[in-house]
Structures are given as structure tokens and as C-alpha cells.
GROMACS .gro file of C-alpha atoms in nm:
model
  409
    1MET     CA    1  14.030  12.548   9.077
    2ASN     CA    2  13.830  12.883   9.008
    3LEU     CA    3  13.598  12.871   9.266
    4PRO     CA    4  13.341  13.105   9.099
    5LEU     CA    5  13.323  12.929   8.808
    6TRP     CA    6  13.304  12.602   8.986
    7ILE     CA    7  12.990  12.725   9.184
    8ALA     CA    8  12.818  12.889   8.869
    9ARG     CA    9  12.841  12.533   8.665
   10ARG     CA   10  12.675  12.380   8.987
   11TYR     CA   11  12.418  12.638   8.989
   12PHE     CA   12  12.361  12.609   8.599
   13PHE     CA   13  12.357  12.216   8.581
   14SER     CA   14  12.184  12.160   8.915
   15LYS     CA   15  11.819  12.087   8.967
   16ARG     CA   16  11.643  12.405   9.065
   17LYS     CA   17  11.340  12.463   9.294
   18ARG     CA   18  11.181  12.718   9.056
   19SER     CA   19  11.154  12.555   8.710
   20PHE     CA   20  11.070  12.890   8.585
   21ILE     CA   21  11.425  13.021   8.603
   22ASN     CA   22  11.531  12.714   8.404
   23LEU     CA   23  11.270  12.797   8.145
   24ILE     CA   24  11.404  13.181   8.119
   25SER     CA   25  11.774  13.024   8.091
   26LEU     CA   26  11.671  12.827   7.809
   27VAL     CA   27  11.504  13.103   7.643
   28SER     CA   28  11.798  13.293   7.704
   29MET     CA   29  12.054  13.056   7.517
   30LEU     CA   30  11.773  13.001   7.229
   31GLY     CA   31  11.765  13.407   7.181
   32VAL     CA   32  12.174  13.436   7.210
   33GLY     CA   33  12.198  13.153   6.952
   34VAL     CA   34  11.946  13.268   6.697
   35GLY     CA   35  12.112  13.612   6.705
   36THR     CA   36  12.460  13.463   6.658
   37MET     CA   37  12.362  13.234   6.403
   38ALA     CA   38  12.180  13.517   6.205
   39LEU     CA   39  12.494  13.735   6.248
   40VAL     CA   40  12.717  13.462   6.093
   41VAL     CA   41  12.468  13.415   5.806
   42VAL     CA   42  12.415  13.746   5.707
   43LEU     CA   43  12.761  13.887   5.730
   44SER     CA   44  12.889  13.580   5.500
   45VAL     CA   45  12.596  13.685   5.249
   46PHE     CA   46  12.769  14.039   5.252
   47ASN     CA   47  13.101  13.915   5.197
   48GLY     CA   48  12.977  13.682   4.932
   49MET     CA   49  12.804  13.960   4.733
   50GLU     CA   50  13.148  14.177   4.784
   51GLU     CA   51  13.315  13.858   4.639
   52LEU     CA   52  13.074  13.851   4.375
   53ASN     CA   53  13.118  14.187   4.240
   54ARG     CA   54  13.508  14.156   4.223
   55MET     CA   55  13.459  13.853   4.050
   56ILE     CA   56  13.252  14.027   3.796
   57PHE     CA   57  13.487  14.345   3.759
   58LYS     CA   58  13.752  14.091   3.720
   59THR     CA   59  13.596  13.995   3.380
   60PHE     CA   60  13.641  14.319   3.223
   61GLU     CA   61  13.901  14.533   3.437
   62ALA     CA   62  14.265  14.496   3.509
   63ASP     CA   63  14.430  14.404   3.821
   64LEU     CA   64  14.586  14.766   3.825
   65THR     CA   65  14.533  15.079   3.629
   66VAL     CA   66  14.764  15.352   3.584
   67ALA     CA   67  14.569  15.676   3.547
   68PRO     CA   68  14.655  16.076   3.554
   69ALA     CA   69  14.648  16.227   3.860
   70GLN     CA   70  14.497  16.515   3.695
   71GLY     CA   71  14.346  16.548   3.353
   72LYS     CA   72  14.232  16.310   3.101
   73ARG     CA   73  14.536  16.230   2.895
   74LEU     CA   74  14.864  16.032   3.024
   75THR     CA   75  15.147  16.073   2.845
   76VAL     CA   76  15.335  15.727   2.812
   77SER     CA   77  15.684  15.726   2.756
   78PRO     CA   78  15.934  15.409   2.730
   79ALA     CA   79  16.068  15.478   3.055
   80LEU     CA   80  15.721  15.474   3.228
   81LEU     CA   81  15.657  15.151   3.066
   82GLN     CA   82  16.028  15.008   3.147
   83ASN     CA   83  15.966  15.104   3.511
   84ILE     CA   84  15.637  14.910   3.512
   85ARG     CA   85  15.766  14.597   3.343
   86LYS     CA   86  16.063  14.564   3.522
   87ASN     CA   87  15.864  14.442   3.827
   88GLY     CA   88  15.866  14.073   3.804
   89GLU     CA   89  15.483  14.041   3.914
   90VAL     CA   90  15.375  14.212   3.586
   91LEU     CA   91  15.232  13.983   3.305
   92LEU     CA   92  15.061  14.236   3.062
   93ILE     CA   93  15.042  14.622   3.017
   94THR     CA   94  14.755  14.754   2.825
   95GLN     CA   95  14.726  15.089   2.657
   96VAL     CA   96  14.380  15.248   2.658
   97ILE     CA   97  14.196  15.516   2.528
   98GLU     CA   98  13.853  15.581   2.679
   99ASP     CA   99  13.586  15.838   2.620
  100ASN     CA  100  13.234  15.864   2.531
  101ALA     CA  101  13.127  15.828   2.170
  102LEU     CA  102  12.785  15.844   1.962
  103ALA     CA  103  12.729  15.482   1.772
  104ARG     CA  104  12.529  15.457   1.498
  105TYR     CA  105  12.386  15.111   1.303
  106ARG     CA  106  12.150  15.144   1.019
  107GLU     CA  107  11.879  15.395   1.141
  108GLY     CA  108  11.962  15.347   1.488
  109GLN     CA  109  12.216  15.574   1.723
  110THR     CA  110  12.302  15.543   2.106
  111VAL     CA  111  12.567  15.696   2.306
  112VAL     CA  112  12.834  15.442   2.414
  113LYS     CA  113  13.139  15.410   2.610
  114LEU     CA  114  13.425  15.382   2.351
  115LYS     CA  115  13.720  15.175   2.484
  116GLY     CA  116  14.026  15.166   2.268
  117ILE     CA  117  14.247  14.879   2.348
  118ASP     CA  118  14.590  14.712   2.192
  119ASN     CA  119  14.589  14.338   2.128
  120SER     CA  120  14.746  14.279   2.471
  121TYR     CA  121  14.379  14.289   2.606
  122LEU     CA  122  14.262  13.981   2.459
  123GLN     CA  123  14.558  13.809   2.588
  124ARG     CA  124  14.461  13.879   2.901
  125ARG     CA  125  14.142  13.612   2.793
  126GLN     CA  126  13.926  13.813   3.044
  127LEU     CA  127  13.629  13.823   2.783
  128ASP     CA  128  13.649  13.464   2.714
  129THR     CA  129  13.399  13.358   2.958
  130ALA     CA  130  13.164  13.679   2.881
  131LEU     CA  131  13.139  13.611   2.476
  132VAL     CA  132  12.798  13.534   2.376
  133GLU     CA  133  12.807  13.564   2.006
  134GLY     CA  134  13.099  13.624   1.731
  135LYS     CA  135  13.472  13.619   1.780
  136LEU     CA  136  13.688  13.813   1.972
  137ARG     CA  137  13.912  13.977   1.745
  138LEU     CA  138  13.998  14.362   1.700
  139GLN     CA  139  14.199  14.383   1.355
  140GLU     CA  140  14.235  14.116   1.097
  141ASN     CA  141  14.349  14.138   0.722
  142GLY     CA  142  14.343  14.507   0.747
  143VAL     CA  143  13.990  14.509   0.890
  144ASP     CA  144  13.898  14.706   1.186
  145TYR     CA  145  13.651  14.517   1.436
  146ALA     CA  146  13.468  14.608   1.754
  147LEU     CA  147  13.337  14.438   2.016
  148VAL     CA  148  13.004  14.554   2.158
  149ALA     CA  149  12.821  14.466   2.486
  150GLU     CA  150  12.478  14.354   2.468
  151GLY     CA  151  12.293  14.649   2.568
  152VAL     CA  152  12.474  14.819   2.286
  153ARG     CA  153  12.356  14.508   2.049
  154ASN     CA  154  12.015  14.514   2.178
  155ALA     CA  155  11.970  14.921   2.135
  156LEU     CA  156  12.106  14.930   1.762
  157LEU     CA  157  11.988  14.580   1.662
  158ILE     CA  158  12.349  14.485   1.573
  159SER     CA  159  12.410  14.133   1.395
  160PRO     CA  160  12.778  14.006   1.409
  161GLU     CA  161  12.691  13.795   1.100
  162ASP     CA  162  12.627  14.111   0.883
  163ILE     CA  163  12.951  14.192   0.722
  164LEU     CA  164  12.775  14.440   0.494
  165THR     CA  165  12.662  14.719   0.775
  166PRO     CA  166  12.938  14.888   0.957
  167LEU     CA  167  12.921  15.039   1.314
  168GLU     CA  168  12.990  15.436   1.308
  169LEU     CA  169  13.143  15.578   1.579
  170TRP     CA  170  13.139  15.972   1.595
  171TYR     CA  171  13.355  16.200   1.811
  172PRO     CA  172  13.332  16.571   1.834
  173GLN     CA  173  13.639  16.759   1.706
  174ASN     CA  174  13.810  17.009   1.947
  175ARG     CA  175  13.717  17.307   1.678
  176LYS     CA  176  13.513  17.564   1.785
  177THR     CA  177  13.470  17.717   1.452
  178TYR     CA  178  13.234  17.394   1.357
  179THR     CA  179  12.886  17.387   1.482
  180VAL     CA  180  12.737  17.035   1.611
  181LEU     CA  181  12.486  17.060   1.322
  182SER     CA  182  12.777  17.019   1.076
  183ALA     CA  183  12.903  16.705   0.950
  184ASP     CA  184  13.246  16.848   0.966
  185ALA     CA  185  13.229  16.879   1.358
  186PHE     CA  186  13.293  16.529   1.416
  187ASN     CA  187  13.547  16.251   1.355
  188GLN     CA  188  13.411  15.929   1.213
  189ALA     CA  189  13.526  15.582   1.228
  190ASN     CA  190  13.381  15.243   1.085
  191PHE     CA  191  13.396  14.918   1.241
  192LEU     CA  192  13.267  14.575   1.151
  193VAL     CA  193  13.126  14.393   1.492
  194SER     CA  194  13.318  14.089   1.586
  195GLY     CA  195  13.153  13.999   1.863
  196VAL     CA  196  12.898  14.060   2.161
  197PHE     CA  197  12.994  13.994   2.541
  198PHE     CA  198  12.782  14.048   2.835
  199ILE     CA  199  12.903  14.077   3.187
  200GLU     CA  200  12.700  14.298   3.383
  201ASP     CA  201  12.455  14.611   3.352
  202ASN     CA  202  12.736  14.821   3.439
  203PHE     CA  203  12.920  14.734   3.157
  204ASN     CA  204  12.626  14.726   2.886
  205ASP     CA  205  12.712  15.043   2.697
  206TYR     CA  206  13.085  14.967   2.627
  207VAL     CA  207  13.226  14.927   2.261
  208LEU     CA  208  13.573  14.777   2.243
  209ALA     CA  209  13.782  14.888   1.942
  210PRO     CA  210  14.136  14.878   1.806
  211LEU     CA  211  14.387  15.145   1.995
  212SER     CA  212  14.522  15.310   1.684
  213VAL     CA  213  14.166  15.362   1.513
  214VAL     CA  214  14.027  15.505   1.859
  215ARG     CA  215  14.314  15.723   1.903
  216GLU     CA  216  14.284  15.892   1.537
  217LEU     CA  217  13.909  15.932   1.623
  218VAL     CA  218  13.952  16.126   1.962
  219GLY     CA  219  14.237  16.315   1.864
  220TYR     CA  220  14.487  16.191   2.097
  221GLN     CA  221  14.871  16.225   2.015
  222PRO     CA  222  15.060  15.891   1.950
  223SER     CA  223  15.199  15.908   2.304
  224GLN     CA  224  14.894  16.011   2.504
  225ILE     CA  225  14.649  15.773   2.619
  226SER     CA  226  14.372  15.747   2.905
  227SER     CA  227  14.514  15.514   3.114
  228LEU     CA  228  14.751  15.190   3.126
  229GLU     CA  229  14.601  14.853   3.265
  230VAL     CA  230  14.840  14.634   3.430
  231GLN     CA  231  14.760  14.241   3.460
  232VAL     CA  232  14.966  14.074   3.723
  233LYS     CA  233  15.073  13.732   3.792
  234PRO     CA  234  14.785  13.537   3.992
  235GLU     CA  235  14.994  13.472   4.312
  236ALA     CA  236  15.093  13.841   4.333
  237ASN     CA  237  15.013  14.080   4.610
  238ILE     CA  238  14.811  14.354   4.476
  239ALA     CA  239  14.817  14.574   4.753
  240LEU     CA  240  15.175  14.561   4.801
  241LEU     CA  241  15.247  14.608   4.405
  242LYS     CA  242  15.012  14.902   4.405
  243LYS     CA  243  15.210  15.052   4.657
  244SER     CA  244  15.528  14.969   4.511
  245LEU     CA  245  15.420  15.105   4.169
  246GLN     CA  246  15.309  15.433   4.297
  247GLN     CA  247  15.641  15.493   4.476
  248GLN     CA  248  15.825  15.424   4.125
  249LEU     CA  249  15.595  15.619   3.917
  250GLY     CA  250  15.563  15.927   4.137
  251PRO     CA  251  15.289  16.152   4.194
  252THR     CA  252  15.205  16.241   3.840
  253VAL     CA  253  14.994  15.916   3.824
  254VAL     CA  254  14.769  15.735   4.055
  255ILE     CA  255  14.756  15.357   4.076
  256LYS     CA  256  14.410  15.173   4.159
  257ASP     CA  257  14.306  14.873   4.204
  258ARG     CA  258  13.978  14.735   4.110
  259ASP     CA  259  13.811  14.850   4.452
  260ASP     CA  260  13.926  15.208   4.390
  261LEU     CA  261  13.761  15.209   4.022
  262ASN     CA  262  13.428  15.125   4.167
  263PRO     CA  263  13.433  15.301   4.536
  264ASP     CA  264  13.061  15.386   4.569
  265LEU     CA  265  12.933  15.032   4.511
  266PHE     CA  266  13.176  14.891   4.786
  267ARG     CA  267  13.114  15.163   5.022
  268ALA     CA  268  12.762  15.098   4.983
  269ILE     CA  269  12.777  14.722   5.072
  270ARG     CA  270  13.033  14.802   5.388
  271VAL     CA  271  12.771  15.082   5.489
  272GLU     CA  272  12.491  14.826   5.466
  273LYS     CA  273  12.706  14.548   5.648
  274LEU     CA  274  12.776  14.777   5.927
  275PHE     CA  275  12.419  14.892   5.967
  276VAL     CA  276  12.313  14.508   5.954
  277THR     CA  277  12.575  14.401   6.221
  278VAL     CA  278  12.427  14.712   6.457
  279THR     CA  279  12.096  14.599   6.379
  280LEU     CA  280  12.151  14.224   6.467
  281GLY     CA  281  12.348  14.319   6.777
  282PHE     CA  282  12.024  14.480   6.916
  283LEU     CA  283  11.873  14.134   6.874
  284VAL     CA  284  12.140  13.975   7.065
  285LEU     CA  285  12.102  14.242   7.343
  286ILE     CA  286  11.717  14.187   7.367
  287ALA     CA  287  11.791  13.826   7.368
  288SER     CA  288  11.998  13.879   7.643
  289ILE     CA  289  11.779  14.080   7.845
  290ASN     CA  290  11.634  13.728   7.970
  291ILE     CA  291  11.979  13.643   8.092
  292PHE     CA  292  11.909  13.971   8.317
  293PHE     CA  293  11.584  13.835   8.485
  294SER     CA  294  11.732  13.480   8.502
  295LEU     CA  295  12.033  13.587   8.707
  296SER     CA  296  11.792  13.830   8.925
  297MET     CA  297  11.567  13.511   9.028
  298LEU     CA  298  11.868  13.320   9.098
  299ALA     CA  299  12.012  13.567   9.313
  300ILE     CA  300  11.692  13.582   9.488
  301GLU     CA  301  11.687  13.195   9.550
  302LYS     CA  302  12.025  13.171   9.638
  303LYS     CA  303  12.068  13.471   9.889
  304ASP     CA  304  12.075  13.238  10.183
  305ASP     CA  305  12.363  13.012  10.001
  306VAL     CA  306  12.538  13.341   9.927
  307ALA     CA  307  12.519  13.472  10.270
  308ILE     CA  308  12.669  13.148  10.385
  309LEU     CA  309  12.969  13.193  10.160
  310TYR     CA  310  13.024  13.569  10.307
  311ALA     CA  311  13.006  13.413  10.661
  312MET     CA  312  13.294  13.189  10.521
  313GLY     CA  313  13.487  13.481  10.412
  314ALA     CA  314  13.392  13.529  10.060
  315SER     CA  315  13.450  13.866   9.939
  316PRO     CA  316  13.163  14.062   9.718
  317SER     CA  317  13.383  14.025   9.405
  318LEU     CA  318  13.370  13.645   9.421
  319VAL     CA  319  12.998  13.643   9.449
  320ARG     CA  320  12.977  13.897   9.148
  321ARG     CA  321  13.223  13.661   8.940
  322ILE     CA  322  12.985  13.352   9.040
  323PHE     CA  323  12.673  13.557   8.871
  324LEU     CA  324  12.887  13.661   8.593
  325PHE     CA  325  12.991  13.311   8.497
  326GLU     CA  326  12.658  13.219   8.550
  327GLY     CA  327  12.537  13.442   8.265
  328SER     CA  328  12.884  13.353   8.057
  329ILE     CA  329  12.784  12.995   8.077
  330VAL     CA  330  12.432  13.064   7.938
  331ALA     CA  331  12.585  13.292   7.674
  332PHE     CA  332  12.841  13.061   7.583
  333ILE     CA  333  12.628  12.767   7.521
  334GLY     CA  334  12.410  12.960   7.288
  335ALA     CA  335  12.704  13.175   7.110
  336ILE     CA  336  12.869  12.836   7.014
  337THR     CA  337  12.543  12.677   6.890
  338GLY     CA  338  12.484  12.967   6.671
  339LEU     CA  339  12.804  13.000   6.534
  340VAL     CA  340  12.803  12.616   6.456
  341ILE     CA  341  12.445  12.610   6.317
  342GLY     CA  342  12.541  12.951   6.111
  343ILE     CA  343  12.870  12.820   5.966
  344ALA     CA  344  12.671  12.488   5.882
  345LEU     CA  345  12.404  12.665   5.689
  346CYS     CA  346  12.673  12.886   5.490
  347LEU     CA  347  12.837  12.576   5.410
  348LEU     CA  348  12.525  12.409   5.292
  349GLN     CA  349  12.445  12.728   5.087
  350GLN     CA  350  12.792  12.732   4.915
  351ARG     CA  351  12.769  12.350   4.813
  352PHE     CA  352  12.404  12.317   4.723
  353GLY     CA  353  12.289  12.691   4.679
  354PHE     CA  354  11.921  12.616   4.868
  355VAL     CA  355  11.831  12.979   4.858
  356SER     CA  356  11.810  13.137   4.504
  357MET     CA  357  11.854  13.488   4.400
  358GLY     CA  358  11.506  13.484   4.232
  359ILE     CA  359  11.641  13.639   3.934
  360GLU     CA  360  11.634  13.487   3.582
  361SER     CA  361  11.899  13.718   3.416
  362SER     CA  362  12.123  13.678   3.744
  363LEU     CA  363  12.495  13.559   3.701
  364ILE     CA  364  12.463  13.315   3.963
  365ASP     CA  365  12.152  13.102   4.080
  366ALA     CA  366  12.217  13.119   4.456
  367TYR     CA  367  12.286  13.366   4.722
  368PRO     CA  368  12.663  13.396   4.718
  369VAL     CA  369  12.812  13.350   5.082
  370LYS     CA  370  13.176  13.393   5.201
  371ILE     CA  371  13.291  13.311   5.565
  372GLN     CA  372  13.563  13.521   5.700
  373GLY     CA  373  13.752  13.470   6.005
  374ASN     CA  374  13.720  13.828   6.125
  375ASP     CA  375  13.340  13.850   6.130
  376LEU     CA  376  13.338  13.545   6.343
  377ILE     CA  377  13.570  13.725   6.593
  378LEU     CA  378  13.347  14.046   6.581
  379THR     CA  379  13.029  13.804   6.637
  380THR     CA  380  13.190  13.657   6.928
  381LEU     CA  381  13.302  14.000   7.065
  382ILE     CA  382  12.937  14.119   7.034
  383VAL     CA  383  12.782  13.862   7.211
  384ILE     CA  384  13.057  13.867   7.520
  385VAL     CA  385  13.042  14.242   7.554
  386VAL     CA  386  12.660  14.236   7.527
  387THR     CA  387  12.613  13.967   7.791
  388THR     CA  388  12.857  14.085   8.023
  389VAL     CA  389  12.685  14.392   8.051
  390VAL     CA  390  12.336  14.251   8.094
  391SER     CA  391  12.497  13.991   8.355
  392TRP     CA  392  12.666  14.264   8.533
  393PHE     CA  393  12.406  14.434   8.701
  394PRO     CA  394  12.186  14.115   8.871
  395ALA     CA  395  12.574  14.028   8.952
  396GLN     CA  396  12.646  14.346   9.155
  397LYS     CA  397  12.284  14.353   9.321
  398ALA     CA  398  12.306  13.988   9.420
  399ALA     CA  399  12.651  14.064   9.577
  400ALA     CA  400  12.528  14.383   9.763
  401VAL     CA  401  12.181  14.219   9.894
  402SER     CA  402  12.330  13.901  10.000
  403LYS     CA  403  12.598  14.103  10.207
  404ALA     CA  404  12.332  14.316  10.353
  405VAL     CA  405  12.131  14.002  10.476
  406ASP     CA  406  12.456  13.837  10.594
  407SER     CA  407  12.508  14.153  10.803
  408VAL     CA  408  12.178  14.146  10.965
  409GLN     CA  409  12.212  13.771  11.059
   0.00000   0.00000   0.00000
């Protein structure tokens, strides 16, 4: 039997002479529980926001993107495509040309992000749930079509039902002899708008068009593109595949996943998560200060009992462990209660969505939450470290004072 733990448990569950000590212990447990619950809930909300952004990007971006290590143009060879296709986890490879262009429709004009894609992009069926009007098509019966984002449609007042008015895309030629005021300084391509999609504001200025037409518009050679988008099997390990492809294709290209394509957003989420964790950690520390006062008063109340333990041969380390275990019991009950309540709140939010985002145009109605095991471990470690540090000082003082009393007697 662990004697210090047994004595600490007796002290905790016994009826003390001073009810004020019981009240402080109860407040300590309540504070630790609230801090633990807040950590679990807030960290789960950040995880949910991170997962929501990945889900949004998954609607538009590929699992992996092969981009040139330097410059804007990637030269595609049959050997390069073959090296990617021979991997059994690769489903589709989409050749992409992406650049800015000027879009004109009737009297309106705006700058858009033009993305030239081949038919394999539609085979990925990512835009099926994002289409709000029209059809998903790029070329049909010799007619070139374009898919526009909701923001472009609103800016130019585009109607997919109007088959007589084309969407004009203008791109400057790479010739220094022309001036920007000359019509000959720009390449032009016309498209009929086949559909309108809406994903999120970051993708609200995109226009998707056939790769062959866009290549001619921007003046790329037949073997030149901006990037290759690789769609993999659902069960594939993207991190391992990314590393494997990077080794196969060499240093001339860079393999990026969705997180690499949006580094600023995910970095901001992680930094905010870190600062919130530190802030709530201080909340747990403040709540744990009550443990300090509770143990200090308990040490004063039990100094005669501890003196008897010294007379029976107890060491200072044994007395110190008694009070450390006493503080640990308070922290343990509070932490377990906070973890249970926090996990329950997260599960209820996932199931019923009690807390709404409060934004009418939001993609989801309620705040997303996702419980991760490493966050629960981190929360537990924070509580253990904080309460141990706070409990150490009164435990050390109790051991020193009681030993001094025993020596005097």
C-alpha cells in the first residue's frame, strides 16, 4: 500500500475541523474543472475550423499539386506523367494552366483568376456539390464553355441561360513593341458560360475554361503548363505519397498538398490555437492557486499529526508526498470532471449544433468541433504540471515546519 497516498486520501475524505478548508478545496476543484473543460472545448473548436477549411479546399483543389521549383511554367514530358501514373494510389492527373486575365461580359469587366483544365478535372466530381446554376461542361459540339465563380457572375451580371452573349477573356501578349492601349497587345478568347459555382470567398474570382484554349490565350507551348494536379485514392496516405513522388520526380518540381497551398491560413489557426492554449493554461494556474491556500491551511491544521509521523520515523519526503498527493486528488477530480463535461459538450455540438455560427452565408450552421486525442493529453499534462508546481511549495513548507516542531518537542 502507498502510505502517503492512503494518508492523503484519508485527509481529503475525512471531516475536517475547519469547514473553510473544505470550501477552498471545492472551489479549487471547480476552477480546475472549468479550466479543463474550456481547454477541451476551445481546442476542439480550432480543430473543427481547421478541418472545415480542409473540407472547403477539397471541393476545389487536388490532393497533391506538382509545381515547378522555379518560375511559373512546368514542362510536361511523357516520362514525367508515366512516373506519376505508375504509382498505384494515383487516380487522375489534371494538367492546369493558371494565370490572371481580364474578363469582359457585355459592358462589365473585371480581373479574374483563369484556370485552364482538361476533362479529367470534371471526372474528379469535386464541383458537383458546389454548382449553383447551369451545367458542368467545358467543350461540347465544338463549343467552348467556361465555368465561373459566384463572385465573377455577380461582378459581370452573367446569365448562364444567355447563349448569345459570350464571356470574353483578354490576356496581354509578350511583345514589347505593342502598347497596352492597342487592341493587338492582347490575346482574346470567347466562351459561353455553362455554369456557376460557389465554394468560398477565396475562390470567388475563378473562371474555369478548356486547357487547349487557355494555352493558346496565354501563349504557352504545347508541353508547358502551370502545374499538375494529382487526385489519389481515398485510402491513400497523402503524406507518404507526397514524399515518394518528390523523390521520384527530383528537385526540379515541388510536391504540395492542400496545407502547403494555403500555408498562411493554417499557420494563423495554429498560432491562435497556441495563444488560446497558453491563456487558458493561465486560467488553470489561477484556479490552482486555491489548492496552494487549501494545502497551506491543511498543513497548519495537521502539524501535530505530521509531528507524530516524524516521531514514528517518517522522512521529510514522505510528508511532502502526502501533501502532494492531497493536491493531486483535488486536481484529479477537477480535471476528470472537466474532461468529461468538455467531451460531452463537444459531442452534443457535433450531434445537435446548439451553438450557431450566426452568419447567414456560412457554409455550415453551427460551429464545427473535432476532438483529438493529443489535445486531451496536452490538457491533462497542463493540469498535472500546474497543480504539481502549485502543490509543491505548501508540501515543502509542511515538511519543514512539522520537522521543526518535532525537534522542539
